[in-house]
Coordinates of C-alpha atoms in Angstrom, one line a residue:
X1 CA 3.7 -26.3 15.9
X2 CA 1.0 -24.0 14.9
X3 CA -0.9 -24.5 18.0
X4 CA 2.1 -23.1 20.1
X5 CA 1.1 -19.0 18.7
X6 CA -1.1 -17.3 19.4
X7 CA -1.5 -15.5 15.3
X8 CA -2.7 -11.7 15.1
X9 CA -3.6 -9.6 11.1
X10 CA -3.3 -6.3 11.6
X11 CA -4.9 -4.4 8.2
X12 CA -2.9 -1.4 7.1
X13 CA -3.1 1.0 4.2
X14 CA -0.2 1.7 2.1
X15 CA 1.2 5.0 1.1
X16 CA 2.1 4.3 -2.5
X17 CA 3.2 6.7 -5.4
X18 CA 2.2 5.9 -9.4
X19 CA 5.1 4.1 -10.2
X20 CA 5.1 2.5 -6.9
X21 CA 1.4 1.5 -7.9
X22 CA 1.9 0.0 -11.0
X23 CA 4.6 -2.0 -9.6
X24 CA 2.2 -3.6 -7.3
X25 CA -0.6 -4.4 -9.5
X26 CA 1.8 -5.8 -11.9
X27 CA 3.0 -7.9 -9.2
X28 CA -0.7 -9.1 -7.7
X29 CA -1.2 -9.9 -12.0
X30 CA 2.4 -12.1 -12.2
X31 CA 1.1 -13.8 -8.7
X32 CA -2.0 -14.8 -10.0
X33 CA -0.9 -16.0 -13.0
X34 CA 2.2 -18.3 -10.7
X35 CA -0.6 -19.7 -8.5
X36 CA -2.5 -21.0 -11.4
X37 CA 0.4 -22.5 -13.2
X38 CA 1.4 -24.3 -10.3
X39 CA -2.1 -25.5 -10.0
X40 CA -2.6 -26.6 -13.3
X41 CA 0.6 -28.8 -12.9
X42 CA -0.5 -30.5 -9.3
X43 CA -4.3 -30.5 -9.9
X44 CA -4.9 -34.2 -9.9
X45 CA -1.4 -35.5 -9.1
X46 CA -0.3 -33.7 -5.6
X47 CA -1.2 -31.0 -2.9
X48 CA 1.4 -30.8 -0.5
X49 CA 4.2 -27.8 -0.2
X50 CA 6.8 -30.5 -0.6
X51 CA 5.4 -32.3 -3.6
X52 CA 4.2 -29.0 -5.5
X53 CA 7.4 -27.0 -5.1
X54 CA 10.0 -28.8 -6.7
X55 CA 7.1 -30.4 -9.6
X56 CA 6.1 -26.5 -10.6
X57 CA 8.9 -24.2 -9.4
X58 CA 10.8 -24.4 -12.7
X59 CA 7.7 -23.5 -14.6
X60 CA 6.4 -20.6 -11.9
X61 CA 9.7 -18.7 -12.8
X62 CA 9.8 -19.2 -16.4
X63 CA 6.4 -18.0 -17.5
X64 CA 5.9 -14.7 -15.3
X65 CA 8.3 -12.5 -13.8
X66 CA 7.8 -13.3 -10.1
X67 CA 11.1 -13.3 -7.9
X68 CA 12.8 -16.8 -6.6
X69 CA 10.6 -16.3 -3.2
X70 CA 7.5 -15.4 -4.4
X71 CA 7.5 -18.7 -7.1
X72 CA 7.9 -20.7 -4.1
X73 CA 4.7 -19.0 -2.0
X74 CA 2.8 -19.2 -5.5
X75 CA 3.4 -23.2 -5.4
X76 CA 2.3 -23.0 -2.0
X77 CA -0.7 -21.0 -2.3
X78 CA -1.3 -23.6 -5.0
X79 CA -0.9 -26.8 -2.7
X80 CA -2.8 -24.8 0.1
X81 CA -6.0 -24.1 -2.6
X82 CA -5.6 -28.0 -3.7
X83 CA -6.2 -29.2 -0.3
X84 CA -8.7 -27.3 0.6
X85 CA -10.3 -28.6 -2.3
X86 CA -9.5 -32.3 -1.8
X87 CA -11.0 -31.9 1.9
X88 CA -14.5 -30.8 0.6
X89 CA -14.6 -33.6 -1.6
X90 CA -13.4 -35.7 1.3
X91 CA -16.7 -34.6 2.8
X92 CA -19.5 -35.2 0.2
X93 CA -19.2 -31.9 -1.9
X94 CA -18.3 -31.2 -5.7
X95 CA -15.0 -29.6 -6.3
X96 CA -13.3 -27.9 -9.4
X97 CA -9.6 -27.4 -10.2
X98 CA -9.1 -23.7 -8.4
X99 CA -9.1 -20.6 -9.9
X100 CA -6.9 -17.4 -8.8
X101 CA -8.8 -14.0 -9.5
X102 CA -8.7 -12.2 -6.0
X103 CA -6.4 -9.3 -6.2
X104 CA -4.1 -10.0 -3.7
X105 CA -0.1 -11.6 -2.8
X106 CA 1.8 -12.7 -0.5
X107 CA 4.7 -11.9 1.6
X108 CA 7.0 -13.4 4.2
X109 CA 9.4 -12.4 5.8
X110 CA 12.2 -12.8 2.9
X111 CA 9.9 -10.9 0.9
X112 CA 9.2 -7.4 3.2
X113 CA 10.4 -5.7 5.9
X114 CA 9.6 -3.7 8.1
X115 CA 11.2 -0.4 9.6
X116 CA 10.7 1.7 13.0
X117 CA 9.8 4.5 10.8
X118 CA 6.5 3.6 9.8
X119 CA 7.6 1.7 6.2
X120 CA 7.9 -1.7 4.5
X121 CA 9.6 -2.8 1.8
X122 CA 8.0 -5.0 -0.7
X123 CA 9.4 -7.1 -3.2
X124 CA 7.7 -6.7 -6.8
X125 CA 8.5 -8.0 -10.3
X126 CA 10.9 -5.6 -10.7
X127 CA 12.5 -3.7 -7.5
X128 CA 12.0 -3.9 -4.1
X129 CA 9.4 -0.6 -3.3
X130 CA 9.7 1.3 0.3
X131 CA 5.9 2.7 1.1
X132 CA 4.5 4.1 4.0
X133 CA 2.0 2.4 6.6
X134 CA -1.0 5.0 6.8
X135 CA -1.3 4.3 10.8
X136 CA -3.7 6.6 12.8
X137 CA -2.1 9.2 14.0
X138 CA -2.8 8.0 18.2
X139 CA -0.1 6.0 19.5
X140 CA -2.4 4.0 21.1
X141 CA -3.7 2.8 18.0
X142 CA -4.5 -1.1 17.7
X143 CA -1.6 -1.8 14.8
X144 CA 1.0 -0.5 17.6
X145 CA 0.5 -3.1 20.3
X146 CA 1.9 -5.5 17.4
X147 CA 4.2 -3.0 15.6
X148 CA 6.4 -1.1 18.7
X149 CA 6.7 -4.9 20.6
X150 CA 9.1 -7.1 20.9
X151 CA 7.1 -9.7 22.2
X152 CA 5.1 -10.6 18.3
X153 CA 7.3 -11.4 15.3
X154 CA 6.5 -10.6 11.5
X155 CA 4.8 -13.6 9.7
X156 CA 2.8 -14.4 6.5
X157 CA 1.1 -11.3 5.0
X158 CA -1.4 -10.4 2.2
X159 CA -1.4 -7.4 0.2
X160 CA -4.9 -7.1 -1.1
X161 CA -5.8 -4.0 -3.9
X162 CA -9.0 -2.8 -3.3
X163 CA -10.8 0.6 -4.3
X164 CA -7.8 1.9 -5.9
X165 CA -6.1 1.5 -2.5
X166 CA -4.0 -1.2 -1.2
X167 CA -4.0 -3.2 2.1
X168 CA -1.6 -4.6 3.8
X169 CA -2.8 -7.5 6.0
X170 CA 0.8 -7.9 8.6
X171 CA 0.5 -11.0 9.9
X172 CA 2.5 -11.4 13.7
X173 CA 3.1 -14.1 15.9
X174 CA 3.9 -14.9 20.0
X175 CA 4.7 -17.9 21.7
X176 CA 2.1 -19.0 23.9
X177 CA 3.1 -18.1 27.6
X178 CA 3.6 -21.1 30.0
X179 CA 0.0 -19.4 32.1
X180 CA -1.9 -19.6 29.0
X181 CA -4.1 -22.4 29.6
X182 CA -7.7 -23.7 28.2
X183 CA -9.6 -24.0 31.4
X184 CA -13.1 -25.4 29.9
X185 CA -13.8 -27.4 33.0
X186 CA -11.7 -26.0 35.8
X187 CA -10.8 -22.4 37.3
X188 CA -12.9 -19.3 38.3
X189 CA -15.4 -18.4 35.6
X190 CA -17.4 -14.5 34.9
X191 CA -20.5 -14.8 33.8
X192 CA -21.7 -12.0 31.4
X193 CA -25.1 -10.7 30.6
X194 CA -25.4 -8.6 27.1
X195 CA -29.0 -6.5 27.1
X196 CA -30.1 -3.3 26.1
X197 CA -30.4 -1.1 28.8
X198 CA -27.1 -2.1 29.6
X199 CA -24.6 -3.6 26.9
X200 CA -23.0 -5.9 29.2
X201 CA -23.0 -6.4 32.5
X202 CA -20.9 -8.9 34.7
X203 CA -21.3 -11.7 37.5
X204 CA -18.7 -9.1 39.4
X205 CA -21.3 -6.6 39.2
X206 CA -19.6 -4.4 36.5
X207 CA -22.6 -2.3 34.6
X208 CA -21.8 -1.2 31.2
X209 CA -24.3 0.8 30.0
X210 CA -26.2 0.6 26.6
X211 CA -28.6 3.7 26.5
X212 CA -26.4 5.7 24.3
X213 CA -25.4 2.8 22.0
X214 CA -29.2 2.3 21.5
X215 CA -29.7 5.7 20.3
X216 CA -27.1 5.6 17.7
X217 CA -28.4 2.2 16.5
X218 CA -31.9 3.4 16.3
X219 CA -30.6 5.9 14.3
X220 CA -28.5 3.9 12.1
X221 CA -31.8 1.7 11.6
X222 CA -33.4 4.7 10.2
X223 CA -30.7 4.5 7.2
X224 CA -31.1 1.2 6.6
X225 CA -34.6 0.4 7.2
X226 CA -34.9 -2.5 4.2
X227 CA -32.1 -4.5 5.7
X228 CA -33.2 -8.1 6.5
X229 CA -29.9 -9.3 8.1
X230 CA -29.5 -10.3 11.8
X231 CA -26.5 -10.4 13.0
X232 CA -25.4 -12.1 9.8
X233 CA -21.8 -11.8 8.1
X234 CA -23.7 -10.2 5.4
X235 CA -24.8 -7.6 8.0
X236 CA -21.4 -7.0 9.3
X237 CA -19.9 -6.2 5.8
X238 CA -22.9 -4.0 5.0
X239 CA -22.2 -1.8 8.0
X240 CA -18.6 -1.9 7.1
X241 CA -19.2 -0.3 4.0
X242 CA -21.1 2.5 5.6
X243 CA -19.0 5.2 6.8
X244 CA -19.7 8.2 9.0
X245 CA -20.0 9.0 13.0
X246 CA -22.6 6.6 13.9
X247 CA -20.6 3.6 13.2
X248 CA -17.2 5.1 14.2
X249 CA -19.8 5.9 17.6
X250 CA -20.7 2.0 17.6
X251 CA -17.2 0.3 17.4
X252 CA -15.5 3.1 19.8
X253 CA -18.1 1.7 22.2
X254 CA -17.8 -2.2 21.4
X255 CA -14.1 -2.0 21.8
X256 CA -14.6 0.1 25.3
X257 CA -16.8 -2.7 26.5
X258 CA -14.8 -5.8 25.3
X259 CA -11.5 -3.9 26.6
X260 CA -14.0 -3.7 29.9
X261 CA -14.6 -7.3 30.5
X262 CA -11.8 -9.0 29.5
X263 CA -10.3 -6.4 32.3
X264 CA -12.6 -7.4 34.7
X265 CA -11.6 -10.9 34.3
X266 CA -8.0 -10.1 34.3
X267 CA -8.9 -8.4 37.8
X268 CA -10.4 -11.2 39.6
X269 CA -7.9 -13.9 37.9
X270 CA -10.6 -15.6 35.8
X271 CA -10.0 -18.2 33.5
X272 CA -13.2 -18.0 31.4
X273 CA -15.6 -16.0 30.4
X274 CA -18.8 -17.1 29.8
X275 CA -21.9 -15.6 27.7
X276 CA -25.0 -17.0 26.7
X277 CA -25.9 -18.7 23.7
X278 CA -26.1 -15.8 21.1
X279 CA -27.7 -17.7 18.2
X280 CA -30.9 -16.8 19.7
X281 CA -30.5 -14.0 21.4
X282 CA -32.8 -11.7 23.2
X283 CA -35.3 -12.9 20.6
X284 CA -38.0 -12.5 22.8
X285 CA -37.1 -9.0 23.6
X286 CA -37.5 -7.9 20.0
X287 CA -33.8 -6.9 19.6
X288 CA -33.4 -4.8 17.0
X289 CA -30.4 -6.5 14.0
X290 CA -28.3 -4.0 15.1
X291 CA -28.5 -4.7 18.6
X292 CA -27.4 -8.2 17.5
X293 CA -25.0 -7.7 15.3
X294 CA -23.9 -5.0 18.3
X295 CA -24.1 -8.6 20.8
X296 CA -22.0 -10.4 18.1
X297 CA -19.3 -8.4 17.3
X298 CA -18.8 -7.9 21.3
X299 CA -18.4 -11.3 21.8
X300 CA -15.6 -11.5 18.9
X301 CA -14.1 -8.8 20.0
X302 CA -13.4 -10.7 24.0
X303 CA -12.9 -13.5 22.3
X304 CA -10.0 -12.5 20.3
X305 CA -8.5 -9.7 23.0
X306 CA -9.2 -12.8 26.0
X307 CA -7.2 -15.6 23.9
X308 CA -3.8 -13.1 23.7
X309 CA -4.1 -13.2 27.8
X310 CA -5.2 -16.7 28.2
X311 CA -8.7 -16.5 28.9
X312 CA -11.2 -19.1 27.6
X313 CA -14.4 -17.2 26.4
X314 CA -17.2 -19.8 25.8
X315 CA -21.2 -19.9 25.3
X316 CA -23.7 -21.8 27.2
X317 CA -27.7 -22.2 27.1
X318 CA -29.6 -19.2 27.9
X319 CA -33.0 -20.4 28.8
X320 CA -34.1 -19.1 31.8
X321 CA -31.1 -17.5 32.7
X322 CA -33.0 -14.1 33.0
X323 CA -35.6 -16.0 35.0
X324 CA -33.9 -18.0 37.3
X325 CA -33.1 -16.6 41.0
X326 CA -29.4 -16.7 41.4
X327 CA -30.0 -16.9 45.1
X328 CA -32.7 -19.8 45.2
X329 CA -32.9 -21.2 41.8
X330 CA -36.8 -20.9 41.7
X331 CA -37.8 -19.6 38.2
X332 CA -40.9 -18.0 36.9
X333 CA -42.5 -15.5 34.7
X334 CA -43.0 -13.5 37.7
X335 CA -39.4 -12.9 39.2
X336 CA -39.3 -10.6 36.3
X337 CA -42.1 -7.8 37.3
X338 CA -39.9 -5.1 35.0
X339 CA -36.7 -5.3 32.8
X340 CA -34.7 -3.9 35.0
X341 CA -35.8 -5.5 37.9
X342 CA -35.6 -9.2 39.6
X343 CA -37.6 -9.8 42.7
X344 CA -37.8 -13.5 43.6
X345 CA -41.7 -14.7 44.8
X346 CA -40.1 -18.0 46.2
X347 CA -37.5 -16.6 48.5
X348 CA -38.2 -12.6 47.8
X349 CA -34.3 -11.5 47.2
X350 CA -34.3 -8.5 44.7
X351 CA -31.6 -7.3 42.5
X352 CA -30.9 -5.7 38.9
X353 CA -32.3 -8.1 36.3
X354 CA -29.3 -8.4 34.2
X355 CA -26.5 -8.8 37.5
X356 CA -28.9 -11.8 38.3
X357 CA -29.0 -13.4 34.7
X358 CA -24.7 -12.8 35.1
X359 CA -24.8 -14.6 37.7
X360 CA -26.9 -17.8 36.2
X361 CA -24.6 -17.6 32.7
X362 CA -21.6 -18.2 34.6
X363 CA -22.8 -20.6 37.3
X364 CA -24.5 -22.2 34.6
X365 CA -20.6 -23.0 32.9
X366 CA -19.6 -23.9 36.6
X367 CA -21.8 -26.4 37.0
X368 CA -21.2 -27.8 33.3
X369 CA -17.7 -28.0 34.6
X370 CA -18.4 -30.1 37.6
X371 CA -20.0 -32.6 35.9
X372 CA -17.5 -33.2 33.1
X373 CA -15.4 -36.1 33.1
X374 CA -12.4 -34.1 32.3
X375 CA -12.8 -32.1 35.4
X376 CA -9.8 -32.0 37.6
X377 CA -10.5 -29.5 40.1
X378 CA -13.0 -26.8 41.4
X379 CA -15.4 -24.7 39.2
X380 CA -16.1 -21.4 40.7
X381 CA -18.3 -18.2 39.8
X382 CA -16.3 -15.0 39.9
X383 CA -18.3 -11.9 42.2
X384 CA -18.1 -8.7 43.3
X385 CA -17.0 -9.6 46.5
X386 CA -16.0 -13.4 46.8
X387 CA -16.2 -17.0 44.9
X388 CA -19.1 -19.2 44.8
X389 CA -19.5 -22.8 44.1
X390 CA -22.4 -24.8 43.1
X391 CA -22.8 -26.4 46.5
X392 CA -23.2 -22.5 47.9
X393 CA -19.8 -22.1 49.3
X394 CA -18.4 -18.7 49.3
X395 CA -14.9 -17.5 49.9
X396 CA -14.3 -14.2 50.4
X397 CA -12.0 -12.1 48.8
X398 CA -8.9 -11.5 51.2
X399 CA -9.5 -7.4 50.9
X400 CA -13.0 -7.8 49.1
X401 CA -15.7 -5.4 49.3
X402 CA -18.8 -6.0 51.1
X403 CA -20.4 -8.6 50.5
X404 CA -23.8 -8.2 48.4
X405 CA -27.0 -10.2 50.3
X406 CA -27.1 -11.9 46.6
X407 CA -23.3 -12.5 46.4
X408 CA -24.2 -16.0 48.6
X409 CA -25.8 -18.9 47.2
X410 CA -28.6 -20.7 48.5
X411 CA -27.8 -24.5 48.5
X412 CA -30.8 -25.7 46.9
X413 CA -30.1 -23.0 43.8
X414 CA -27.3 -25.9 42.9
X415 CA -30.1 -28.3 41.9
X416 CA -30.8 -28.2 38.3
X417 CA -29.7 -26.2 35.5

């Protein structure tokens, strides 16, 4: 079953010579032509793999010169498109029969290989061609964790043409491990702040700045000064189009502090992760679209590197979270007398402003974890030096650190969300 892998793409370029080139477009031209052929033929009569196959097969391999293996991925591309289409309409929305323009094709594992040494071989209409992967030069590049280990297996792959160059999107598979497990209700949970002054900081009182990030978003601002976007998709492929040091800067730093906290949780055994609610965020802050689309992309990114170690990362509300004592629950304008700073007027405990609002996003999931129906055991908030419940019991780390004055809950601070 699907749900039994965890699934990883890693994009590559391709070495490729002329002839090796017009080999490959040819073949992206026959595949195109296969998928629509086998959609013409089930469009209105079937959609499944096993229905479209042997109806269109015949036809797929008569009428373009695509191998045995890629007519049988063009009839399922074909029943793939179909259904998508069918469940749209199934929903209230207007469909037509599908069309196959992007330049792209597929491959499994029939259809490529690949080597130790850095190549793949690619079936085509005519030969099989051998290119070489254009990987970075550092070994610890993010292609080799899937390439140089046993543990993920070749799967499905795209080759997509684009710019004159082409792309190959390696699909690889794992098992899941017996300890991966979707703890939304149960287990020890790090809260995470996401700011400005500091990118991210974390309920176990792990500070990753964000001055120098702010700098090179300001600047990147300047270039882009008209943009509307915030923290849209739109946004994301503009800056991806945009080449040069600042964004190199920006995603060195993103992957640095997404490698950070999903490490931090993996260090104090934690079985989610839990951020605030980004759809609004920092909106009263004024938070620049980079800054958002900076907050976005972070939270991808420990999404996608906390699912491969079995780490649920989820969202929950933000408001007041920055507001809110962690130690007392009393919230007001006037616990916040700076940014950086948190000085409770009810019960006069002081600490970084962002460390406090960590600790309110992740007690916040705790205590939406106690009250589910599903729950099955306790909640807890991960800390520097210990575990906290919502009732204000602590346990201590067996060779923790000192424990912080704020690290320990007051019991009334479990009333209310």
């Amino acid at each position: 079953m699907a749900d039994d892998y965890v699934r990883r793409t890693a994009i590559t370029r391709l070495e490729v010579t002329d002839e090796q080139r017009d080999l490959l477009e040819d073949t992206i031209s026959e595949w195109k032509r296969g998928c629509q052929i086998a959609t013409d033929m089930a469009w209105g009569t079937c959609n499944a793999k096993s229905d479209v196959q042997p109806l269109a097969y015949d036809d797929v391999r008569e009428h373009t010169d695509l191998g045995s293996q890629h007519a049988i991925l063009a009839t399922h591309q074909a029943a793939q498109a179909i259904t998508s289409c069918l469940e749209r309409r199934a929903n209230g929305k207007k469909v037509s029969k599908p069309t196959f323009t992007a330049p792209t094709v597929k491959y499994d594992t029939r259809s490529m290989t690949l080597f130790d040494d850095g190549t793949v071989s690619l079936s085509t209409t005519e030969s099989r061609v051998r290119c070489e992967l254009a990987l970075p030069d550092a070994d610890d590049g993010y292609q080799r964790q899937y390439l140089d280990s046993d543990k993920w297996s070749v799967t499905e792959s795209t080759l997509t043409a684009r710019g004159g160059d082409y792309f190959l999107h390696i699909g690889f598979r794992r098992h899941k491990r017996d300890t991966e497990r979707n703890t939304a209700e149960d287990g020890t949970v790090l809260g995470v702040d996401l700011g400005i002054e500091n990118l991210a900081v974390t309920s176990t009182a792990y500070f990753f700045s964000g001055r120098e990030l702010t700098h090179e978003l300001r600047e990147f601002e300047k270039v882009r000064a008209g943009l509307q976007q915030t923290g849209t998709r739109s946004a994301h492929r503009t800056l991806e189009q945009s080449s040069g040091r600042e964004l190199r800067y920006v995603r060195d730093v993103l992957h640095r502090a997404s490698n950070a906290i999903v490490d931090e949780a993996l260090r104090y055994e934690c079985d989610v992760i839990a951020f605030e609610d980004l759809t609004h965020i920092r909106d009263q802050t004024g938070a620049s679209w980079g800054h958002k689309w900076a907050f976005r992309t972070l939270y991808e990114q420990v999404a996608y590197k906390a699912e491969a170690e079995g780490i649920a990362v989820k969202q929950v509300g933000s408001a007041y979270t920055s507001k809110r004592c962690a130690e007392c629950g009393f919230t007001a304008d006037e616990n916040r007398p700076a940014r950086n700073d948190f000085r409770c007027v009810e019960c006069e405990s002081e600490a970084n402003a962002d460390y406090n609002a960590a600790k309110n996003i992740g007690m916040r999931y705790v205590r939406r974890g106690q009250q589910s129906s599903r729950r099955t055991g306790d909640s807890q908030l991960a800390l520097k030096s210990g575990t906290l419940t919502p009732n204000g019991g602590f346990t201590a780390y067996p060779h923790g650190s000192e424990v912080e004055s704020t690290d320990k809950l007051h019991p009334q601070s479990a009333e209310g969300a």
